[in-house]
Coordinates of C-alpha atoms and ligand atoms in Angstrom, one line a residue:
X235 CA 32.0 26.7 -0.1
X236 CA 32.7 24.3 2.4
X237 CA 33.8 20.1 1.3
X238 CA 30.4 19.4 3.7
X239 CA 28.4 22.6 2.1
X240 CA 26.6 20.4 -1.0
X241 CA 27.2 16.8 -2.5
X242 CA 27.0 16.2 -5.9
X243 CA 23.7 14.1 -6.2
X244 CA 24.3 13.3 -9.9
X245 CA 27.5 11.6 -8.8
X246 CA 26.4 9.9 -5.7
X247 CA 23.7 8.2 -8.3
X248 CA 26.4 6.4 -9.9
X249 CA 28.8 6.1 -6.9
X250 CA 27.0 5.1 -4.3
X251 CA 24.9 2.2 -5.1
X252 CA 22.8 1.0 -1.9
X253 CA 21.8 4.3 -1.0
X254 CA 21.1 6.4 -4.0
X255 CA 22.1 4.2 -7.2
X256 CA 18.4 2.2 -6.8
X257 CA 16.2 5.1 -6.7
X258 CA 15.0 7.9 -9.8
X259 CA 16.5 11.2 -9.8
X260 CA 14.0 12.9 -8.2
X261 CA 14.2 11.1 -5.0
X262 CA 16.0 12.0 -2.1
X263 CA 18.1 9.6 0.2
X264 CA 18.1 9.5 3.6
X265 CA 18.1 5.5 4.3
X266 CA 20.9 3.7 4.1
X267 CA 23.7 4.4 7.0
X268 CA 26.4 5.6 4.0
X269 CA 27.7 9.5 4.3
X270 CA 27.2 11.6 1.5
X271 CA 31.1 12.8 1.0
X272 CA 33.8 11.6 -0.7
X273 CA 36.4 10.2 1.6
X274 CA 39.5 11.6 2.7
X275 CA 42.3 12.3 0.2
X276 CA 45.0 10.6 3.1
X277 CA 42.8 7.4 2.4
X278 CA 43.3 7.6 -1.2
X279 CA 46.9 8.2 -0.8
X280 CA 47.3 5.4 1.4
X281 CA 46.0 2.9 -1.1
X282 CA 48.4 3.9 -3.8
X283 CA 50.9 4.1 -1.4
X284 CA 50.6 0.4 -0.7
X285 CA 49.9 -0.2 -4.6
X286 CA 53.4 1.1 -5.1
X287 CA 54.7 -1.0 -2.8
X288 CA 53.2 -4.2 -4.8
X289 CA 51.5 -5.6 -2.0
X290 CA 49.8 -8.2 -4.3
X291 CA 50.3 -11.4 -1.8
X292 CA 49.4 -13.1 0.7
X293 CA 49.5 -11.0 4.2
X294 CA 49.7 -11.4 7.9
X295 CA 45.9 -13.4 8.9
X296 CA 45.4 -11.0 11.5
X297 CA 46.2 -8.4 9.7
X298 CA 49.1 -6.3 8.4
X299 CA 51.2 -5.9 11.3
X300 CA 51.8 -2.0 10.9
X301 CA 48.3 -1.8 10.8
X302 CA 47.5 -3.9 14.2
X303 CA 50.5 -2.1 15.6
X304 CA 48.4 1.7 15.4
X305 CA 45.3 0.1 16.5
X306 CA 47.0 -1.3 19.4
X307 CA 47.8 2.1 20.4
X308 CA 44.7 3.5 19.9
X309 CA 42.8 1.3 21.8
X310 CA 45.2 1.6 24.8
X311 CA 45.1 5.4 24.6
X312 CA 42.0 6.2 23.3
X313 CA 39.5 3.5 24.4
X314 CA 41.5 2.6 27.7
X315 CA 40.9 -1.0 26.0
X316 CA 44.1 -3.0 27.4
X317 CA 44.7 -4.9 24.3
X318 CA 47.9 -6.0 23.0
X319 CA 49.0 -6.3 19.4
X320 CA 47.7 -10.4 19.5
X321 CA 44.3 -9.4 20.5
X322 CA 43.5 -7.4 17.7
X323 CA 42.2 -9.3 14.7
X324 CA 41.2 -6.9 11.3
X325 CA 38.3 -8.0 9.6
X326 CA 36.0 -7.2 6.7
X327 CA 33.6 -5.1 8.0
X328 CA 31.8 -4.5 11.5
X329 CA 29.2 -7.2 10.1
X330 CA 31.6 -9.5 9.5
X331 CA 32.2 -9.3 13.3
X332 CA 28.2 -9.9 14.2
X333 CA 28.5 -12.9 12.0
X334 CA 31.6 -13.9 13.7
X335 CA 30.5 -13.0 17.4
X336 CA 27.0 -15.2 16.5
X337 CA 28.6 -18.4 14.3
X338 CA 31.3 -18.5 17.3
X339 CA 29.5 -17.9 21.0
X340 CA 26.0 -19.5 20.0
X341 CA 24.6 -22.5 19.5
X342 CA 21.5 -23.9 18.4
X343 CA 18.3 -22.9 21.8
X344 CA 20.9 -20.6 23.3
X345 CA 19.6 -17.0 23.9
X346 CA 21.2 -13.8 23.0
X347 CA 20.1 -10.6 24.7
X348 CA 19.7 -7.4 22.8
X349 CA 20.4 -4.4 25.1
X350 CA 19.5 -2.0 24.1
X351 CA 16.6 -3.1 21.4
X352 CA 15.4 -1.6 18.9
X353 CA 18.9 -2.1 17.0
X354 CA 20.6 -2.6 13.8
X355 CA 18.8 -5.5 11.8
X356 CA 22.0 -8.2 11.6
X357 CA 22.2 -8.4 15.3
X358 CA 18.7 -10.0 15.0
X359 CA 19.4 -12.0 11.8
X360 CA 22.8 -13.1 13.1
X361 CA 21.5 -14.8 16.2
X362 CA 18.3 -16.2 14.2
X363 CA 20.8 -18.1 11.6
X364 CA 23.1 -19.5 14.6
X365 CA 19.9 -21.0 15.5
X366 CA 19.8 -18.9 18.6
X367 CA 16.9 -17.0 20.2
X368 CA 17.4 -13.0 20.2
X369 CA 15.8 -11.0 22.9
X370 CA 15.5 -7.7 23.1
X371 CA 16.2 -5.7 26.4
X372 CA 13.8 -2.2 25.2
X373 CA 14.9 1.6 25.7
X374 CA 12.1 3.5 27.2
X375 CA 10.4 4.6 24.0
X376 CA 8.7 6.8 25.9
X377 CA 11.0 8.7 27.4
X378 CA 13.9 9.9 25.5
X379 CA 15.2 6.4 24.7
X380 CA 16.1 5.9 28.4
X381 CA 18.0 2.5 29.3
X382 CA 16.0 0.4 31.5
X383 CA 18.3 -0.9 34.3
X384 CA 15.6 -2.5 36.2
X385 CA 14.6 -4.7 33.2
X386 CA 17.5 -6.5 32.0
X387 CA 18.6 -9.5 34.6
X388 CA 14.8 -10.9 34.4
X389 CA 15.4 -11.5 30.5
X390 CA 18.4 -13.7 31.3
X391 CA 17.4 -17.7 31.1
X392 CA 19.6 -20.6 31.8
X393 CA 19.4 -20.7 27.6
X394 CA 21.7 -16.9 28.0
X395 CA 24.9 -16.9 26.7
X396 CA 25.9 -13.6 25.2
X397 CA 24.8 -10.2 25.7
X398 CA 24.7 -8.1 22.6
X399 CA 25.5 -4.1 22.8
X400 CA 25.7 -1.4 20.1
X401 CA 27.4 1.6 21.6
X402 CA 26.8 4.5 20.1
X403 CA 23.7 3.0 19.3
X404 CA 21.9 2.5 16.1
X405 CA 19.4 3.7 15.9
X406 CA 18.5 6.3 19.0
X407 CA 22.2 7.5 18.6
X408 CA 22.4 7.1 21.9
X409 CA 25.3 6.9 24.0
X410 CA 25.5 4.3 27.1
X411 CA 26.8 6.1 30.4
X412 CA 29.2 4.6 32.7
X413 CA 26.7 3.8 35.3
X414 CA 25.1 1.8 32.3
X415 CA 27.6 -0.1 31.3
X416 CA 29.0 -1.0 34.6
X417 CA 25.8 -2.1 35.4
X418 CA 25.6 -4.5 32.0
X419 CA 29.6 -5.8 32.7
X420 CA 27.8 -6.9 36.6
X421 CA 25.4 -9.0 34.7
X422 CA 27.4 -10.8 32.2
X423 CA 30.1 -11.1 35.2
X424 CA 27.0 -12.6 37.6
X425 CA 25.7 -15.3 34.9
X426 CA 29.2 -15.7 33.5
X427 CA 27.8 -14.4 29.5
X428 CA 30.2 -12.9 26.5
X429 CA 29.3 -9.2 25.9
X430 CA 29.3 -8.6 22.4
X431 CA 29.7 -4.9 21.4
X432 CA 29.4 -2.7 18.3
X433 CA 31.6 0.7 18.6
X434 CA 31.3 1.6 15.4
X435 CA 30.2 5.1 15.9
X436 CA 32.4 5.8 18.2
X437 CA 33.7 8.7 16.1
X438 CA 30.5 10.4 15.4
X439 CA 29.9 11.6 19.1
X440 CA 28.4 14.9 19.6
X441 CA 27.1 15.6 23.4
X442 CA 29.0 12.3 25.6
X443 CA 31.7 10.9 26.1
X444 CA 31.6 6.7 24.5
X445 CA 33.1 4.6 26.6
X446 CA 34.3 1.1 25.8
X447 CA 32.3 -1.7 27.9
X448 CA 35.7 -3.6 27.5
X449 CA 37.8 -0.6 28.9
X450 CA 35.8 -0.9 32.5
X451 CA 38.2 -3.7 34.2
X452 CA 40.3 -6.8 32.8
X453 CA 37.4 -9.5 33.6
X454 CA 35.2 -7.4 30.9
X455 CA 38.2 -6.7 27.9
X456 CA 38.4 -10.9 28.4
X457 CA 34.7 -11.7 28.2
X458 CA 34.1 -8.9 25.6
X459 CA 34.2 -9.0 22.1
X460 CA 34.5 -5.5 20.8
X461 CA 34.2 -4.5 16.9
X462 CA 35.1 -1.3 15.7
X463 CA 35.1 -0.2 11.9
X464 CA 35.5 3.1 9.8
X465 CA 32.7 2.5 7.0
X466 CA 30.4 5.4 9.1
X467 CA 33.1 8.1 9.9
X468 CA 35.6 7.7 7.1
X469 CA 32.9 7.4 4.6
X470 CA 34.5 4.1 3.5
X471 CA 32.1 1.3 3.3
X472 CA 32.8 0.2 -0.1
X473 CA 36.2 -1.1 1.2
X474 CA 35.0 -3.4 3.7
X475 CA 37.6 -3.0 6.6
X476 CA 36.5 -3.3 10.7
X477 CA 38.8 -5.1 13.3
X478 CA 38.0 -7.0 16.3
X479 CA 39.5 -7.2 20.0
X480 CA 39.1 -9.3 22.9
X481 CA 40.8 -11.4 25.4
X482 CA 43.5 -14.3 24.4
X483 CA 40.9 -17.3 25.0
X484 CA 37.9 -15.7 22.6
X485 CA 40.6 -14.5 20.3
X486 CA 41.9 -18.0 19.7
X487 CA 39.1 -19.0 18.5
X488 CA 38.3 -16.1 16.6
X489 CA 42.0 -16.8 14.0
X490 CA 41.4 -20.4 14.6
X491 CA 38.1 -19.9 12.1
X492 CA 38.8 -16.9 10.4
X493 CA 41.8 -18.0 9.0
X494 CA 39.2 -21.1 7.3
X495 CA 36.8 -18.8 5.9
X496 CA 39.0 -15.4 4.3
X497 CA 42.8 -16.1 5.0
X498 CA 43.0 -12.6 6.0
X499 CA 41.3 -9.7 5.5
X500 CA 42.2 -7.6 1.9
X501 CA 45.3 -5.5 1.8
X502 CA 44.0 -2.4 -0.3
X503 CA 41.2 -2.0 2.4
X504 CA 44.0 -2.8 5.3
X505 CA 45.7 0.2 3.7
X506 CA 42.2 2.4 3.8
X507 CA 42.0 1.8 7.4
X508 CA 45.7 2.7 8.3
X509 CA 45.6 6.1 6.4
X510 CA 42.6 6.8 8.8
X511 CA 43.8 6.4 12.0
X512 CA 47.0 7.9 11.2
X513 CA 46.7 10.3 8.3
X514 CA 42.6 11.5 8.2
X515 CA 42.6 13.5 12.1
X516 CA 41.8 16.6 10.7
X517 CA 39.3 15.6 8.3
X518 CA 37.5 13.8 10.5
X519 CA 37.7 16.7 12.6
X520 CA 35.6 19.3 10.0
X521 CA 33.1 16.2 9.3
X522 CA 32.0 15.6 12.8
X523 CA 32.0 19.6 13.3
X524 CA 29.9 19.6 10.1
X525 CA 27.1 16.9 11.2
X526 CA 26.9 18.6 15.0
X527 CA 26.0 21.4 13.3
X528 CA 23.1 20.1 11.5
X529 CA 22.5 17.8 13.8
X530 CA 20.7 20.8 15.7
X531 CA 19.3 22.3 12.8
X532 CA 17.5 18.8 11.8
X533 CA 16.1 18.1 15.3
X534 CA 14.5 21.7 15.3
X535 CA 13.3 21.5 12.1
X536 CA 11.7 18.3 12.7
X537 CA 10.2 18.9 16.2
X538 CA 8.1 21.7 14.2
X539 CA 6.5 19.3 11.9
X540 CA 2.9 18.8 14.0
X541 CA 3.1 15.0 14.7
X542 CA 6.5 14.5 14.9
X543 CA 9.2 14.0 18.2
X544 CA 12.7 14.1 17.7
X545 CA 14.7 12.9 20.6
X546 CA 18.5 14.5 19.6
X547 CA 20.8 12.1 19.5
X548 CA 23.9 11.9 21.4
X549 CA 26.0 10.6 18.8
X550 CA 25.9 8.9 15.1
X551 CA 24.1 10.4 12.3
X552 CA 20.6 8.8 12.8
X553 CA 17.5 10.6 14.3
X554 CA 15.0 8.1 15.4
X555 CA 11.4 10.1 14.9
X556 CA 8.4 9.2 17.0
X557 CA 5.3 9.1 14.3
X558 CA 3.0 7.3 15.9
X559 CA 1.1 10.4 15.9
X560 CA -0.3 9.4 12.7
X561 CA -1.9 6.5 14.0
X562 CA -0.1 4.0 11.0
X563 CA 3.0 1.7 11.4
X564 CA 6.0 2.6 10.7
X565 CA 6.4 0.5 7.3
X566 CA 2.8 2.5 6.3
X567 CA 4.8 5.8 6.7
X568 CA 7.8 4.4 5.5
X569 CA 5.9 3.5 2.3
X570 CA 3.9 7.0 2.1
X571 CA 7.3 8.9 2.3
X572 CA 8.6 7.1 -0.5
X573 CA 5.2 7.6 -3.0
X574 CA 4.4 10.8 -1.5
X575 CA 7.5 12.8 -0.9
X576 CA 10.0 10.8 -2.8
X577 CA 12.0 10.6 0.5
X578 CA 13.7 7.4 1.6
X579 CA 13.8 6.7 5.3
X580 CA 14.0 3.5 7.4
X581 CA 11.5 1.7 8.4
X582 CA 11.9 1.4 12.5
X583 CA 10.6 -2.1 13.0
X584 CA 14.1 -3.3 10.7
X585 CA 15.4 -2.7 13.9
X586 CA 13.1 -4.7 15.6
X587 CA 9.2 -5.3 17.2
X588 CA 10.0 -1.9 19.4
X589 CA 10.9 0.3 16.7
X590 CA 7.2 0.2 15.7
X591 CA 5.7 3.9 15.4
X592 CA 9.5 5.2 14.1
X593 CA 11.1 5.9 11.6
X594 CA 15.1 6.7 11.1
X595 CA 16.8 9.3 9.0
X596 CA 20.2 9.3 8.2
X597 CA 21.4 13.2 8.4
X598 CA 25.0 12.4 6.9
X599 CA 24.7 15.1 3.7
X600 CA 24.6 18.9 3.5
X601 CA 22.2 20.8 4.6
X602 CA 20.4 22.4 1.1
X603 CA 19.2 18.0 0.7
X604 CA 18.4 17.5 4.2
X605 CA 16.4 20.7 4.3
X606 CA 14.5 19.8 1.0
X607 CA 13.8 16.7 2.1
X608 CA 12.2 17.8 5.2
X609 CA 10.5 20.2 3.3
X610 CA 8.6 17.5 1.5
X611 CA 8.0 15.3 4.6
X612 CA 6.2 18.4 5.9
X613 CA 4.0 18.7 3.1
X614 CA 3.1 15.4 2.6
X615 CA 2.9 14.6 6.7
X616 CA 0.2 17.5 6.6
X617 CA -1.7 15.9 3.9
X618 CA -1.7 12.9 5.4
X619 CA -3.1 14.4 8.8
X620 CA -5.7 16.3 7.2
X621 CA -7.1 13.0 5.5
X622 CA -7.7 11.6 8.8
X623 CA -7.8 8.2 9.7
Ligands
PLP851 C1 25.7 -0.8 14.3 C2 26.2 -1.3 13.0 N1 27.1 -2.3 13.0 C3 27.6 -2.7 11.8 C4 27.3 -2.1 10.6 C5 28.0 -2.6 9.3 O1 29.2 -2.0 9.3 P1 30.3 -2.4 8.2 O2 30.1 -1.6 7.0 O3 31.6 -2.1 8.9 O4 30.2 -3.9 8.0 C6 26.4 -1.0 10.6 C7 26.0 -0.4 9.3 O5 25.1 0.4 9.2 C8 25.8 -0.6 11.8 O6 25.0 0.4 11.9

């Protein structure tokens, strides 16, 4: 058997604390954006690696310099992103970085456009608490979560100042094209805005190619503030480690403040983060194999539950299902799943007013769990149908 063939349930109940710790035994999972696998052994090794080298004190406030060093390269090789080692600042975690991107480019009556919207709670609560305005630029939730082109410059106000992008996006999964992006990086340039943008599922890309907003021209990597993490792919949430990159003038200010709140960002989880973008290749390798292939089991499983559309995603292990079918809200089904099935999945208005009439699952688990949870969602989806409204 396969290491992405079954998880241990019994363990994850102990282990893994958001997404299973909270619930009773029988229940099945499929909210919270962890994966269901333990991470790679190269990470482990990494951390007692740097144990053994007693690195107990105070490190570099950008971050270790071996560490900054790799990242550098992969950004300039892999995300065309023309960074040097001075523009990359390691953080912990991608949410530190929403904080950080809201806290630093807003202020209180500014405006902050979400594009696309629905999208990942903290962008929303972020901008709230700098006493900002979000707006959100909708997908086409009609239509295959199609990005609306035509509909973005007439949300921009004099009150605009940053435009906020999660790319591959949670949660449609969906992956912004060139022609998309380019046409986002002529905005911000037109109305002079900061483009804040979340990459962090850049690894789990199945049918696109991800491009980096910041890799289109020079103007963009110095007005864009890009954050890119490996809690989702590496399976390493726990350890809190993400890294920031943008252009000299945003970055300044970026150490200037972080240096204030953290000092620098912990070692251990520095170490976590190294040992996956130079040591985990391979693993990463048979786990994205392993959720493309039941990526497309899931979707046609799903899209033969009456009542149900699944849009397949283009990346990132989310499917964003379309019940409005069943004539209640998305919290109603939310709820019902919970009692009913004793299946946790998100609500789709956490992601904002147009996730209403969705739900998300997160497929990141073997197949024997995904499958018995759909089971159940079946079941109790047709009971709910044939009580009518
Ligand atoms: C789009 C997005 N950004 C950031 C985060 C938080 O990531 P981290 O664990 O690196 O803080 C998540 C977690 O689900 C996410 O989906």
């Amino acid at each position: 058997m396969g290491k992405f063939d079954a998880i241990d349930r019994e363990f994850l109940f102990k282990r893994a604390k958001q997404k299973w710790g909270r619930w009773d035994r029988d229940t099945i999972s499929l909210s919270v954006a962890d994966i269901d696998f333990p991470a790679a052994e190269e990470i482990k090794e990494g951390i007692r690696r740097c144990l053994d080298e007693e690195r107990t004190p105070y490190g570099e406030r950008k971050g270790m310099q071996e560490f900054r060093q790799v990242i550098t390269e992969k950004l300039n090789t892999a995300n065309c992103i023309p960074a040097t080692e001075d523009e990359i600042l390691v953080i912990p975690g991608t949410m530190f970085g929403i904080f950080l991107a809201c806290y630093l480019c807003l202020d209180k009556g500014d405006e902050a456009i979400l594009s696309p919207a629905p999208v990942y709670g903290p962008f929303w609560d972020n901008v709230k608490a700098a006493g900002a305005v979000p707006v959100g630029h909708a997908l086409d939730m009609n239509g295959g979560f199609g990005y609306r082109l035509e509909t973005l410059e007439g949300l921009i106000s004099d009150r605009t100042k940053m435009i906020m992008v999660c790319n591959p996006h949670n949660p449609t999964g969906k992956v912004l094209s060139e022609h998309e992006l380019e046409f986002i990086a002529r905005i911000a340039k037109k109305h002079d805005l900061i483009v804040f943008s979340d990459e962090l599922y850049e690894d789990m890309v199945f049918d696109r190619r991800h491009l980096s907003i910041a890799s289109l021209e020079k103007d963009m990597f110095e007005r864009t503030i890009t954050a890119f993490g490996f809690s989702k792919a590496f399976g390493i949430a726990g350890f809190r480690i993400s890294y920031l990159t943008c252009g000299q003038k945003l970055m300044k200010k970026l150490i200037q403040r972080t240096k204030h709140i953290i000092v620098h960002t912990d070692t251990l989880a520095q170490a976590a983060g190294l040992a996956a973008l130079t040591r985990s290749k391979d693993w990463l390798n048979g786990f994205v194999e392993h959720l493309n292939s039941i990526r497309v089991r899931a979707v046609e499983y799903l899209n033969g539950i009456p009542g149900i559309h699944c849009t397949p995603p283009d990346a990132t292990p989310f499917l964003f299902l379309d019940i409005r079918a069943f004539g209640k809200t998305s919290d109603e089904i939310t709820e019902y799943l919970k009692e009913k099935a004793k299946v946790i999945v998100e609500s789709g208005t956490d992601f904002g007013p147009a996730g209403e009439g969705f739900i998300r699952i997160n497929f990141a688990t073997s197949w024997d769990v995904l499958e018995e949870a759909f089971e159940r969602i079946e079941k109790s989806l047709a009971a709910l149908a044939q009580s009518g409204p």
